[in-house]
Amino acid sequence: MKPSEPAGKSARPAKPAKGNAQDPDALEAVTYGDQQTHRGHGGETRQLSGDGAEPMTTRAGVPIADDQNTLTAGERGPQLLEDFVMREKIFHFDHERIPERVVHARGFGVRGTFETYESLSDITCADIFQRAGEKTDVFVRFSTVAGNKGSADLARDVRGFAVKFYTKEGNWDLVGNNIPVFFIQDAMKFPDLIHAAKPEPDRGWPQAQTAHDNFWDFISLMPESMHMVMWIMSDRAIPRGFRFMEGFGVHTFRFVNADRRSTFVKFHWKPKLGMQSVVWDEAVKINGADPDFHRRDMWNAIASGNPPEWELGVQLFDDEFADRFEFDVLDATKLIPEEQIPVRPIGRMVLDQTVDNFFAETEQVAFCTQNVVRGIDFTNDPLLQGRNFSYLDTQLKRLGSPNFTNLPVNAPRCPFAHFQQDGHMAMTNPTGRANYEPNSWGGERGGPREDAERGFRSFTEFKSGDKRRLRPESFADHYSQARQFYRSQTPVEQTHIADALTFELSKVETEAIRERVVASVVNIDEELAARVAEGLGLERVPERLPPAAEPRDDLSPSPALSIVENGPERFEGRKVGVLVAEGADHETLQALKDAVEAEGSMLALVGPTRGGVTDSAGERWEVAERIGGGPSVLFDAVAVVASEEGAARLAKMPAAREFVTDAHNHFKFIAFTAAAGALLEAAGFGEDARDEGYVALDGEDAAQDFARRCRALRHWPRQQAN
Ligand code: HDE
């Protein structure tokens, strides 16, 4: 394999053009050479000269003289079977696809480094956590769950957050999500859950959406899913980008130290840029305007030298806590509130490299929950145990060979040696005489040996019992934490949950299903159920579904569960979209750019053409998006900078009016020059309709004030005022 190239090597650094922070992915200057490979008429192809390029070859390494025309007998004659160049090319093309992942098909992978803060040798002997400052390569794949590989990024969905650590003692895969709980308690129900969420089998839709009968039918009959349902109806399911998401290992794992002492552990990833989500209407529109919004956001952040960063934190606890905790720590539909066990930061991860090739890495990366290393172990969580079978199994189906660990993205970066051999694409067969053990061949011929000292040993835990199919009683409470989650949200977020439930259930055609879900919600919060019932036009709130265990009312709210409560302190890493017209005021544009960049954010101009605009001082600014192609949903905050004449022109453009209308409806901060007022008015936001989220760019510090205000991300009082 080619050694991995440093970040940004393939994507050229951004041109220092004013006002446009986007990496233009500049092309090298190209010239048309005189190396014409056409043969006769019709087959004419303009070739780039490709100075210094290596010769193109077949897969057998034979240089190719003509990549344009098939071998034929005579100018207009039949093609010849002997044309191995053409046959090989088509043969390989025919086999380019592999099965997409049955879940998490749409993903985006990036590379980076994990750095350990301090030695954790007292709690785990995992090599990665022994030395402060230890750096470990990682590969991370973010994903949505329900949609196909080509679905849109902003689906209302859980996001996968899978991390492969290439440690010095083997690969450790922490295959998590951006939500700390799961729908089901037993892996046995996973195929049902996914079937219900995916397109319905007779009609083949909907794509990447849970807003349909089958999904809600299943949910209404599986009360254990209701805690997770609160999360997927919340803003967590429509993140602003991967960079703004938390990640969770979900299950309770074990750390095991050198003395074989075990500590329970739950893993958390905390984004340095803080959490952020979009609003639903915005998500729907982003899917149309830029279905690749999340992957583009990540790519651009890395290419522009702003790699995203997360802290890895752990909640550590012992048997005594597990016994006294209100719920079973083996139940993946429950979390441990951070207020009960604080998250202790143990390291940081910086993702600073895009992949060289999407298929080779992102598509072929094979995460396996079974990949744990010495010092990290499983618990008896039935979901985790089921996953340990599924992930290995699924790789064979997708990658087609038990040798998938030979692929560079999956291969350990530490020495490895075993007697496993052969199979499709065997590349690392043992080389000595022995391919079995025990053997009496010495030295290199004898091959590897077990290592009782350094080898992985399962934590010894005594368990016995009758062989039965039984859900533990301790898993029976399905509603208490759903209620705790809902009550830990701010009113703004509670409204989003009520709206999301109403939206999703409105798409359900069968009234009985709609009612059954609301009947289940009654167990969580009656007021929420009443809001949804009203939104659906139900005559009354249905009788609650009888719960398996009475929901508790005594769990304290957990502020850590709210996104709005835990907003970032800075506007860093965000993007301001500035709607401009020719002749926009130079000073204002410059002040805005300086202020936004001082916050660590980017400014992108949206103008009449991609050709750029000239400001009042005659200076040329690059335009990142054409009006109509760059709606305000693509930005975190917006500004309108235009002269009177320019604003009058903008006011006549539906896309420009919509730019402002959407920004207003999505509660964004809106800065504007006095002259731009004409556009605001045309969009229906005359002076009387403007709230505190509007910032007039009139005074000396106005631009700075705007940038500071943007730290709140959205002007939520506008939502509350509606
Ligand atoms: Fe997965 N899951 N899962 N899952 N999962 C897969 O493995 C499965 C679950 C998660 O970016 C599959 O390689 C079962 C929980 C992520 O490549 C498959 C159960 C959590 C990814 C599979 C679960 C996850 C997957 C499909 C119930 C969060 C994407 C392709 C017991 C902790 C990894 C593949 C990537 C992928 C099975 C539940 C996260 C089919 C049986 C809980 C992030 O093996």
XYZ file of C-alpha atoms and ligand atoms in Angstrom, residues 100-108 140-145 158-163 174-179 181-184 186-191 193-194 248-251 332 362-363 365-369 382-395 398, ligand 1:
110
model
C -23.820 -2.092 0.755
C -24.092 -2.391 4.522
C -27.510 -3.707 5.533
C -27.635 -0.839 8.033
C -25.400 2.264 8.184
C -24.950 2.034 4.401
C -24.375 5.746 3.966
C -21.179 6.722 5.671
C -18.175 8.968 5.565
C -13.602 6.843 11.988
C -16.713 6.238 9.956
C -19.805 8.369 10.546
C -23.067 7.155 9.096
C -26.825 7.263 9.005
C -28.643 4.011 9.704
C -29.414 7.921 14.440
C -25.829 8.578 13.361
C -23.171 5.892 13.550
C -19.895 6.916 15.179
C -17.528 3.999 14.667
C -13.878 4.301 15.669
C -15.556 1.188 19.438
C -18.628 0.961 17.212
C -20.931 3.579 18.669
C -23.758 5.921 17.812
C -24.554 9.575 18.495
C -27.324 8.491 20.867
C -29.269 4.192 24.164
C -30.773 1.774 21.680
C -34.269 0.743 20.538
C -34.156 -2.831 21.695
C -32.028 -8.157 22.737
C -30.168 -8.612 19.433
C -32.838 -11.138 18.445
C -35.134 -8.184 17.639
C -32.644 -6.300 15.458
C -33.766 -7.730 12.098
C -36.485 -3.316 13.999
C -34.516 -2.721 10.808
C -21.458 6.894 22.731
C -20.303 3.310 23.097
C -23.862 2.646 24.368
C -23.207 -0.651 26.137
C -28.898 -0.913 26.369
C -14.734 4.073 3.836
C -16.521 1.339 1.954
C -13.579 -0.643 6.515
C -14.897 -3.519 8.602
C -15.806 -2.593 12.140
C -16.313 -5.515 14.478
C -17.535 -5.127 18.035
C -27.531 -9.233 25.253
C -27.400 -6.608 22.545
C -23.627 -6.412 22.645
C -23.254 -10.181 22.654
C -25.478 -10.418 19.573
C -23.489 -7.719 17.837
C -20.313 -9.678 18.407
C -21.680 -12.329 16.062
C -23.275 -9.982 13.533
C -20.378 -7.723 12.664
C -17.929 -10.504 11.864
C -20.577 -12.332 9.901
C -21.551 -9.274 7.892
C -17.973 -8.667 6.718
C -19.819 -7.625 2.118
Fe -24.892 -2.154 14.374
N -24.550 -3.229 12.686
N -26.051 -3.650 15.079
N -25.348 -1.063 16.055
N -23.754 -0.679 13.731
C -23.782 -2.837 11.650
O -22.164 -4.175 10.618
C -26.113 -4.882 14.585
C -26.121 -1.458 17.095
C -23.386 0.442 14.413
O -19.452 2.481 9.894
C -23.557 -3.923 10.645
O -20.347 -3.741 9.342
C -26.912 -5.727 15.423
C -25.930 -0.616 18.232
C -22.545 1.264 13.593
O -19.116 0.462 9.125
C -24.303 -5.105 11.239
C -27.354 -4.925 16.434
C -25.025 0.318 17.829
C -22.413 0.578 12.385
C -24.839 -4.539 12.532
C -26.800 -3.629 16.230
C -24.671 0.028 16.472
C -23.169 -0.635 12.511
C -23.863 -3.571 9.224
C -28.289 -5.290 17.565
C -24.476 1.507 18.623
C -21.668 1.036 11.151
C -22.527 -3.321 8.536
C -27.686 -6.123 18.508
C -23.738 1.135 19.781
C -20.233 0.669 11.183
C -21.545 -3.735 9.496
C -19.545 1.248 9.978
C -23.233 -1.616 11.517
C -25.511 -5.293 13.405
C -27.083 -2.537 17.078
C -23.748 0.836 15.745
C -25.395 -5.705 10.372
C -27.215 -7.182 15.186
C -26.596 -0.758 19.609
C -21.935 2.610 13.957
O -23.445 -6.172 11.497
